[in-house]
Amino acid sequence: MDRRHCAAAAITLVCALALLTAPVQAMAAPVPEPGPTATAPAAAKKSLEEVREEIDLLYRKAGAATDAYNLAEEQAEKQSGEIVRLTKAIADGQAKIAELKDRAGAQAREQYRNGGLPPGTQLVLSGDPDLFMDGVNQARQGQQAAKGMLTELEQSQEDLETYTQDASLNWEKIEANRVKQAKAKKSIDAQIAAAEKLESQLAKEERARLLELERAAASTAQAAWLSSGALKDINREASAAGKQAVAFATGQIGKPYVWGAEGPGSYDCSGLTSQAWAAAKRPIPRTSQEQWRQLPRIPIQDMRPGDLIIYHSDASHVGMYVGDGSIVHAPRPGRHVTLAGAGSMQILGVVRPDK
């Protein structure tokens, strides 16, 4: 493989990496105009409870899009790291090939200095039996060394080609993830803008009542969950790591929800739980959907503080159980990290990071 071609490829990969790892927020797509549900006439025809439900649905959709954004970002970061590794491997491979070619050139020059005769011919012409036998052994060793060097050169060239192909594949994956991120960001912005517009069209008194309706709905759901006997057998203590995770998560109470954020000044729902368990030296997936997919699931009756409760049928929200029927979570845009009833939302299931 042409060395200059390989070097150019490596340089191109490094430059592309710098461009591809630039924050997606800097390329934010224009926020589309909210649909008919967010217009003033439509809001006027709905009851306040219907408006609350619509706003809640919009924020849930934004949460699902946030999960998609976070997953794409996580995958892009992983592939960017892989490209860095491959770029170094390409550079090392080029250096190794250059060294092997230099050694091959040295052997060729040595043969030229010996008159260009093959080693066997030189030995026959020497006329010295002892020198002949010594020379035979040296010739054999030289042939084996040359053969080994050629084999190593071929393998190095194959490795270099593989590294280049892998880097190109990771490049394509990064670009695909950037497209996913941009699409998810557009959806997030649209859902949040629509929800905020609906709420902004309400009078001050109506917004206060809306908040009360939100709290009442959560309280009703929590009461129903408790009356089902869900807490009857839940009296287990947290593990040592679980206690650390709970301490971290509760220490963030009062910080604002910001989609895509994972601290230290703000969090989204899975940003909070993933960072809490990272603080407990137990890294877990970044998104609520991946936490649900990858972490061990346990029955609700076996739940203990530190476990994660996954919410909604699409696993788009997560909170950390802290005991006494409560969770700590980052609810949605416009809210802050807070304590809430574990049964205040639709529970999909429970996972345990340190099982």
mmCIF file of C-alpha atoms in Angstrom, residues 59-300:
data_model
loop_
_atom_site.group_PDB
_atom_site.id
_atom_site.type_symbol
_atom_site.label_atom_id
_atom_site.label_comp_id
_atom_site.label_asym_id
_atom_site.label_seq_id
_atom_site.Cartn_x
_atom_site.Cartn_y
_atom_site.Cartn_z
ATOM 1 C CA TYR A 59 -43.291 16.098 27.563
ATOM 2 C CA ARG A 60 -43.332 12.312 27.525
ATOM 3 C CA LYS A 61 -42.696 12.378 23.777
ATOM 4 C CA ALA A 62 -39.862 14.820 24.388
ATOM 5 C CA GLY A 63 -38.484 12.408 26.979
ATOM 6 C CA ALA A 64 -38.526 9.540 24.504
ATOM 7 C CA ALA A 65 -36.753 11.710 21.923
ATOM 8 C CA THR A 66 -34.215 12.707 24.576
ATOM 9 C CA ASP A 67 -33.457 9.023 25.142
ATOM 10 C CA ALA A 68 -32.854 8.611 21.400
ATOM 11 C CA TYR A 69 -30.583 11.674 21.395
ATOM 12 C CA ASN A 70 -28.595 10.452 24.394
ATOM 13 C CA LEU A 71 -28.151 6.973 22.933
ATOM 14 C CA ALA A 72 -26.938 8.361 19.603
ATOM 15 C CA GLU A 73 -24.520 10.641 21.443
ATOM 16 C CA GLU A 74 -23.193 7.768 23.542
ATOM 17 C CA GLN A 75 -22.665 5.605 20.453
ATOM 18 C CA ALA A 76 -20.983 8.457 18.573
ATOM 19 C CA GLU A 77 -18.567 9.021 21.461
ATOM 20 C CA LYS A 78 -17.712 5.316 21.516
ATOM 21 C CA GLN A 79 -17.072 5.267 17.773
ATOM 22 C CA SER A 80 -15.019 8.471 17.972
ATOM 23 C CA GLY A 81 -12.800 6.795 20.546
ATOM 24 C CA GLU A 82 -12.487 3.778 18.265
ATOM 25 C CA ILE A 83 -11.414 5.990 15.362
ATOM 26 C CA VAL A 84 -8.716 7.554 17.555
ATOM 27 C CA ARG A 85 -7.454 4.065 18.392
ATOM 28 C CA LEU A 86 -7.562 2.961 14.754
ATOM 29 C CA THR A 87 -5.808 6.117 13.572
ATOM 30 C CA LYS A 88 -2.941 5.360 15.950
ATOM 31 C CA ALA A 89 -2.893 1.759 14.752
ATOM 32 C CA ILE A 90 -2.696 2.975 11.147
ATOM 33 C CA ALA A 91 0.234 5.251 11.977
ATOM 34 C CA ASP A 92 1.998 2.404 13.857
ATOM 35 C CA GLY A 93 1.352 0.063 10.929
ATOM 36 C CA GLN A 94 2.851 2.510 8.455
ATOM 37 C CA ALA A 95 5.952 2.867 10.623
ATOM 38 C CA LYS A 96 6.318 -0.911 10.890
ATOM 39 C CA ILE A 97 5.973 -1.381 7.136
ATOM 40 C CA ALA A 98 8.597 1.330 6.542
ATOM 41 C CA GLU A 99 10.973 -0.428 8.947
ATOM 42 C CA LEU A 100 10.482 -3.805 7.242
ATOM 43 C CA LYS A 101 11.058 -2.271 3.823
ATOM 44 C CA ASP A 102 14.261 -0.649 5.095
ATOM 45 C CA ARG A 103 15.461 -4.047 6.341
ATOM 46 C CA ALA A 104 14.619 -5.633 2.996
ATOM 47 C CA GLY A 105 16.550 -2.852 1.276
ATOM 48 C CA ALA A 106 19.536 -3.471 3.539
ATOM 49 C CA GLN A 107 19.561 -7.150 2.560
ATOM 50 C CA ALA A 108 19.392 -6.244 -1.123
ATOM 51 C CA ARG A 109 22.326 -3.839 -0.733
ATOM 52 C CA GLU A 110 24.334 -6.505 1.104
ATOM 53 C CA GLN A 111 23.801 -8.952 -1.775
ATOM 54 C CA TYR A 112 24.861 -6.258 -4.239
ATOM 55 C CA ARG A 113 28.097 -5.720 -2.339
ATOM 56 C CA ASN A 114 28.757 -9.473 -2.672
ATOM 57 C CA GLY A 115 28.702 -9.166 -6.432
ATOM 58 C CA GLY A 116 25.060 -9.950 -6.844
ATOM 59 C CA LEU A 117 25.716 -13.694 -6.620
ATOM 60 C CA PRO A 118 23.281 -15.920 -4.740
ATOM 61 C CA PRO A 119 24.694 -17.150 -1.378
ATOM 62 C CA GLY A 120 24.947 -20.788 -2.627
ATOM 63 C CA THR A 121 27.071 -19.812 -5.618
ATOM 64 C CA GLN A 122 29.398 -17.736 -3.430
ATOM 65 C CA LEU A 123 29.933 -20.725 -1.124
ATOM 66 C CA VAL A 124 30.725 -23.150 -3.967
ATOM 67 C CA LEU A 125 33.281 -20.731 -5.353
ATOM 68 C CA SER A 126 35.026 -20.267 -2.009
ATOM 69 C CA GLY A 127 36.922 -23.613 -2.207
ATOM 70 C CA ASP A 128 37.111 -23.860 1.623
ATOM 71 C CA PRO A 129 35.092 -26.825 3.071
ATOM 72 C CA ASP A 130 34.861 -25.342 6.578
ATOM 73 C CA LEU A 131 33.882 -21.988 5.216
ATOM 74 C CA PHE A 132 31.387 -23.766 2.964
ATOM 75 C CA MET A 133 29.661 -25.559 5.910
ATOM 76 C CA ASP A 134 29.572 -22.407 8.016
ATOM 77 C CA GLY A 135 28.236 -20.513 5.072
ATOM 78 C CA VAL A 136 25.495 -23.080 4.465
ATOM 79 C CA ASN A 137 24.196 -22.597 8.009
ATOM 80 C CA GLN A 138 24.349 -18.831 7.707
ATOM 81 C CA ALA A 139 22.595 -18.950 4.367
ATOM 82 C CA ARG A 140 19.803 -21.053 5.823
ATOM 83 C CA GLN A 141 19.392 -18.636 8.707
ATOM 84 C CA GLY A 142 19.370 -15.717 6.303
ATOM 85 C CA GLN A 143 16.750 -17.374 4.123
ATOM 86 C CA GLN A 144 14.537 -18.086 7.143
ATOM 87 C CA ALA A 145 14.947 -14.489 8.340
ATOM 88 C CA ALA A 146 14.070 -13.142 4.908
ATOM 89 C CA LYS A 147 11.044 -15.413 4.662
ATOM 90 C CA GLY A 148 9.908 -14.357 8.141
ATOM 91 C CA MET A 149 10.362 -10.705 7.260
ATOM 92 C CA LEU A 150 8.309 -11.066 4.088
ATOM 93 C CA THR A 151 5.547 -12.856 6.023
ATOM 94 C CA GLU A 152 5.583 -10.105 8.650
ATOM 95 C CA LEU A 153 5.461 -7.452 5.929
ATOM 96 C CA GLU A 154 2.455 -9.098 4.282
ATOM 97 C CA GLN A 155 0.662 -9.393 7.639
ATOM 98 C CA SER A 156 1.395 -5.765 8.483
ATOM 99 C CA GLN A 157 -0.013 -4.644 5.148
ATOM 100 C CA GLU A 158 -3.165 -6.726 5.699
ATOM 101 C CA ASP A 159 -3.569 -5.295 9.208
ATOM 102 C CA LEU A 160 -3.164 -1.778 7.865
ATOM 103 C CA GLU A 161 -5.864 -2.377 5.283
ATOM 104 C CA THR A 162 -8.194 -3.792 7.968
ATOM 105 C CA TYR A 163 -7.571 -0.810 10.261
ATOM 106 C CA THR A 164 -8.373 1.576 7.416
ATOM 107 C CA GLN A 165 -11.608 -0.265 6.574
ATOM 108 C CA ASP A 166 -12.656 -0.337 10.241
ATOM 109 C CA ALA A 167 -11.971 3.373 10.592
ATOM 110 C CA SER A 168 -14.073 4.077 7.510
ATOM 111 C CA LEU A 169 -16.920 1.973 8.924
ATOM 112 C CA ASN A 170 -16.805 3.834 12.248
ATOM 113 C CA TRP A 171 -16.802 7.116 10.333
ATOM 114 C CA GLU A 172 -20.051 6.044 8.653
ATOM 115 C CA LYS A 173 -21.560 5.041 12.007
ATOM 116 C CA ILE A 174 -20.668 8.406 13.529
ATOM 117 C CA GLU A 175 -22.319 10.232 10.660
ATOM 118 C CA ALA A 176 -25.439 8.051 10.995
ATOM 119 C CA ASN A 177 -25.585 8.821 14.709
ATOM 120 C CA ARG A 178 -25.214 12.532 14.034
ATOM 121 C CA VAL A 179 -28.274 12.302 11.774
ATOM 122 C CA LYS A 180 -30.160 10.479 14.555
ATOM 123 C CA GLN A 181 -29.126 13.151 17.058
ATOM 124 C CA ALA A 182 -30.251 15.990 14.809
ATOM 125 C CA LYS A 183 -33.591 14.272 14.184
ATOM 126 C CA ALA A 184 -34.104 13.611 17.911
ATOM 127 C CA LYS A 185 -33.173 17.195 18.796
ATOM 128 C CA LYS A 186 -35.681 18.518 16.289
ATOM 129 C CA SER A 187 -38.381 16.340 17.843
ATOM 130 C CA ILE A 188 -37.409 17.381 21.388
ATOM 131 C CA ASP A 189 -37.522 21.074 20.513
ATOM 132 C CA ALA A 190 -40.876 20.676 18.773
ATOM 133 C CA GLN A 191 -42.540 18.795 21.641
ATOM 134 C CA ILE A 192 -41.224 21.163 24.320
ATOM 135 C CA ALA A 193 -42.144 24.242 22.269
ATOM 136 C CA ALA A 194 -45.676 22.907 21.773
ATOM 137 C CA ALA A 195 -46.075 22.157 25.490
ATOM 138 C CA GLU A 196 -44.726 25.544 26.521
ATOM 139 C CA LYS A 197 -46.990 27.311 24.049
ATOM 140 C CA LEU A 198 -50.053 25.482 25.387
ATOM 141 C CA GLU A 199 -49.147 26.445 28.934
ATOM 142 C CA SER A 200 -48.323 30.052 28.006
ATOM 143 C CA GLN A 201 -51.821 30.548 26.582
ATOM 144 C CA LEU A 202 -53.345 29.915 29.998
ATOM 145 C CA ALA A 203 -54.097 32.707 32.420
ATOM 146 C CA LYS A 204 -52.035 32.933 35.601
ATOM 147 C CA GLU A 205 -54.851 31.426 37.663
ATOM 148 C CA GLU A 206 -55.234 28.582 35.180
ATOM 149 C CA ARG A 207 -51.515 27.803 35.313
ATOM 150 C CA ALA A 208 -51.754 27.572 39.097
ATOM 151 C CA ARG A 209 -54.717 25.214 38.781
ATOM 152 C CA LEU A 210 -52.836 23.234 36.160
ATOM 153 C CA LEU A 211 -50.012 22.647 38.640
ATOM 154 C CA GLU A 212 -52.553 21.533 41.249
ATOM 155 C CA LEU A 213 -54.102 19.133 38.744
ATOM 156 C CA GLU A 214 -50.649 17.746 37.996
ATOM 157 C CA ARG A 215 -49.992 17.153 41.689
ATOM 158 C CA ALA A 216 -53.454 15.677 42.223
ATOM 159 C CA ALA A 217 -53.010 13.226 39.349
ATOM 160 C CA ALA A 218 -49.660 12.075 40.772
ATOM 161 C CA SER A 219 -51.152 11.787 44.279
ATOM 162 C CA THR A 220 -54.110 9.742 43.017
ATOM 163 C CA ALA A 221 -51.824 7.363 41.141
ATOM 164 C CA GLN A 222 -49.552 6.999 44.189
ATOM 165 C CA ALA A 223 -52.518 6.290 46.478
ATOM 166 C CA ALA A 224 -53.803 3.624 44.104
ATOM 167 C CA TRP A 225 -50.362 2.033 43.964
ATOM 168 C CA LEU A 226 -50.042 1.997 47.748
ATOM 169 C CA SER A 227 -53.561 0.615 48.241
ATOM 170 C CA SER A 228 -52.662 -2.297 45.963
ATOM 171 C CA GLY A 229 -50.294 -3.546 48.676
ATOM 172 C CA ALA A 230 -47.204 -2.814 46.610
ATOM 173 C CA LEU A 231 -45.210 -1.754 49.691
ATOM 174 C CA LYS A 232 -46.282 -4.661 51.852
ATOM 175 C CA ASP A 233 -43.083 -6.646 51.421
ATOM 176 C CA ILE A 234 -40.739 -3.824 50.412
ATOM 177 C CA ASN A 235 -38.584 -3.328 53.487
ATOM 178 C CA ARG A 236 -35.123 -4.239 52.293
ATOM 179 C CA GLU A 237 -32.008 -2.214 52.998
ATOM 180 C CA ALA A 238 -29.856 -0.765 50.258
ATOM 181 C CA SER A 239 -26.548 -2.371 49.395
ATOM 182 C CA ALA A 240 -23.368 -0.448 50.184
ATOM 183 C CA ALA A 241 -23.162 0.725 46.562
ATOM 184 C CA GLY A 242 -26.896 1.461 46.562
ATOM 185 C CA LYS A 243 -26.480 3.753 49.564
ATOM 186 C CA GLN A 244 -23.782 5.682 47.707
ATOM 187 C CA ALA A 245 -26.003 6.006 44.640
ATOM 188 C CA VAL A 246 -28.963 7.201 46.715
ATOM 189 C CA ALA A 247 -26.771 9.730 48.543
ATOM 190 C CA PHE A 248 -25.557 11.148 45.234
ATOM 191 C CA ALA A 249 -29.021 11.313 43.660
ATOM 192 C CA THR A 250 -30.690 12.956 46.644
ATOM 193 C CA GLY A 251 -27.804 15.396 46.809
ATOM 194 C CA GLN A 252 -28.906 16.754 43.424
ATOM 195 C CA ILE A 253 -32.411 17.692 44.602
ATOM 196 C CA GLY A 254 -33.306 21.217 43.495
ATOM 197 C CA LYS A 255 -31.142 21.199 40.357
ATOM 198 C CA PRO A 256 -33.013 21.869 37.098
ATOM 199 C CA TYR A 257 -34.025 19.337 34.490
ATOM 200 C CA VAL A 258 -32.249 19.943 31.183
ATOM 201 C CA TRP A 259 -32.619 17.387 28.408
ATOM 202 C CA GLY A 260 -29.363 15.669 27.518
ATOM 203 C CA ALA A 261 -27.694 16.875 30.742
ATOM 204 C CA GLU A 262 -25.773 14.614 33.107
ATOM 205 C CA GLY A 263 -24.530 17.093 35.678
ATOM 206 C CA PRO A 264 -23.108 18.618 37.570
ATOM 207 C CA GLY A 265 -25.470 21.604 37.394
ATOM 208 C CA SER A 266 -28.463 19.968 35.716
ATOM 209 C CA TYR A 267 -29.781 16.556 34.703
ATOM 210 C CA ASP A 268 -32.309 14.702 32.643
ATOM 211 C CA CYS A 269 -33.886 11.595 34.163
ATOM 212 C CA SER A 270 -31.335 9.000 33.039
ATOM 213 C CA GLY A 271 -28.472 11.461 33.357
ATOM 214 C CA LEU A 272 -29.254 11.588 37.081
ATOM 215 C CA THR A 273 -29.488 7.815 37.577
ATOM 216 C CA SER A 274 -26.425 6.984 35.468
ATOM 217 C CA GLN A 275 -24.283 9.563 37.256
ATOM 218 C CA ALA A 276 -25.551 8.394 40.668
ATOM 219 C CA TRP A 277 -24.409 4.855 39.971
ATOM 220 C CA ALA A 278 -21.165 6.087 38.414
ATOM 221 C CA ALA A 279 -20.524 7.818 41.744
ATOM 222 C CA ALA A 280 -21.026 4.401 43.374
ATOM 223 C CA LYS A 281 -18.362 2.949 41.029
ATOM 224 C CA ARG A 282 -20.960 0.926 39.117
ATOM 225 C CA PRO A 283 -21.230 2.346 35.576
ATOM 226 C CA ILE A 284 -24.599 1.697 33.906
ATOM 227 C CA PRO A 285 -26.082 2.556 30.480
ATOM 228 C CA ARG A 286 -26.774 6.243 29.845
ATOM 229 C CA THR A 287 -30.432 6.059 28.790
ATOM 230 C CA SER A 288 -33.546 4.781 30.556
ATOM 231 C CA GLN A 289 -34.361 2.488 27.628
ATOM 232 C CA GLU A 290 -30.894 0.919 27.694
ATOM 233 C CA GLN A 291 -31.036 0.674 31.487
ATOM 234 C CA TRP A 292 -34.279 -1.269 31.087
ATOM 235 C CA ARG A 293 -32.837 -3.423 28.301
ATOM 236 C CA GLN A 294 -29.451 -4.238 29.821
ATOM 237 C CA LEU A 295 -29.770 -4.252 33.613
ATOM 238 C CA PRO A 296 -31.092 -7.220 35.623
ATOM 239 C CA ARG A 297 -34.833 -6.975 36.271
ATOM 240 C CA ILE A 298 -36.339 -7.750 39.652
ATOM 241 C CA PRO A 299 -39.903 -8.048 41.011
ATOM 242 C CA ILE A 300 -41.312 -4.895 42.592
#
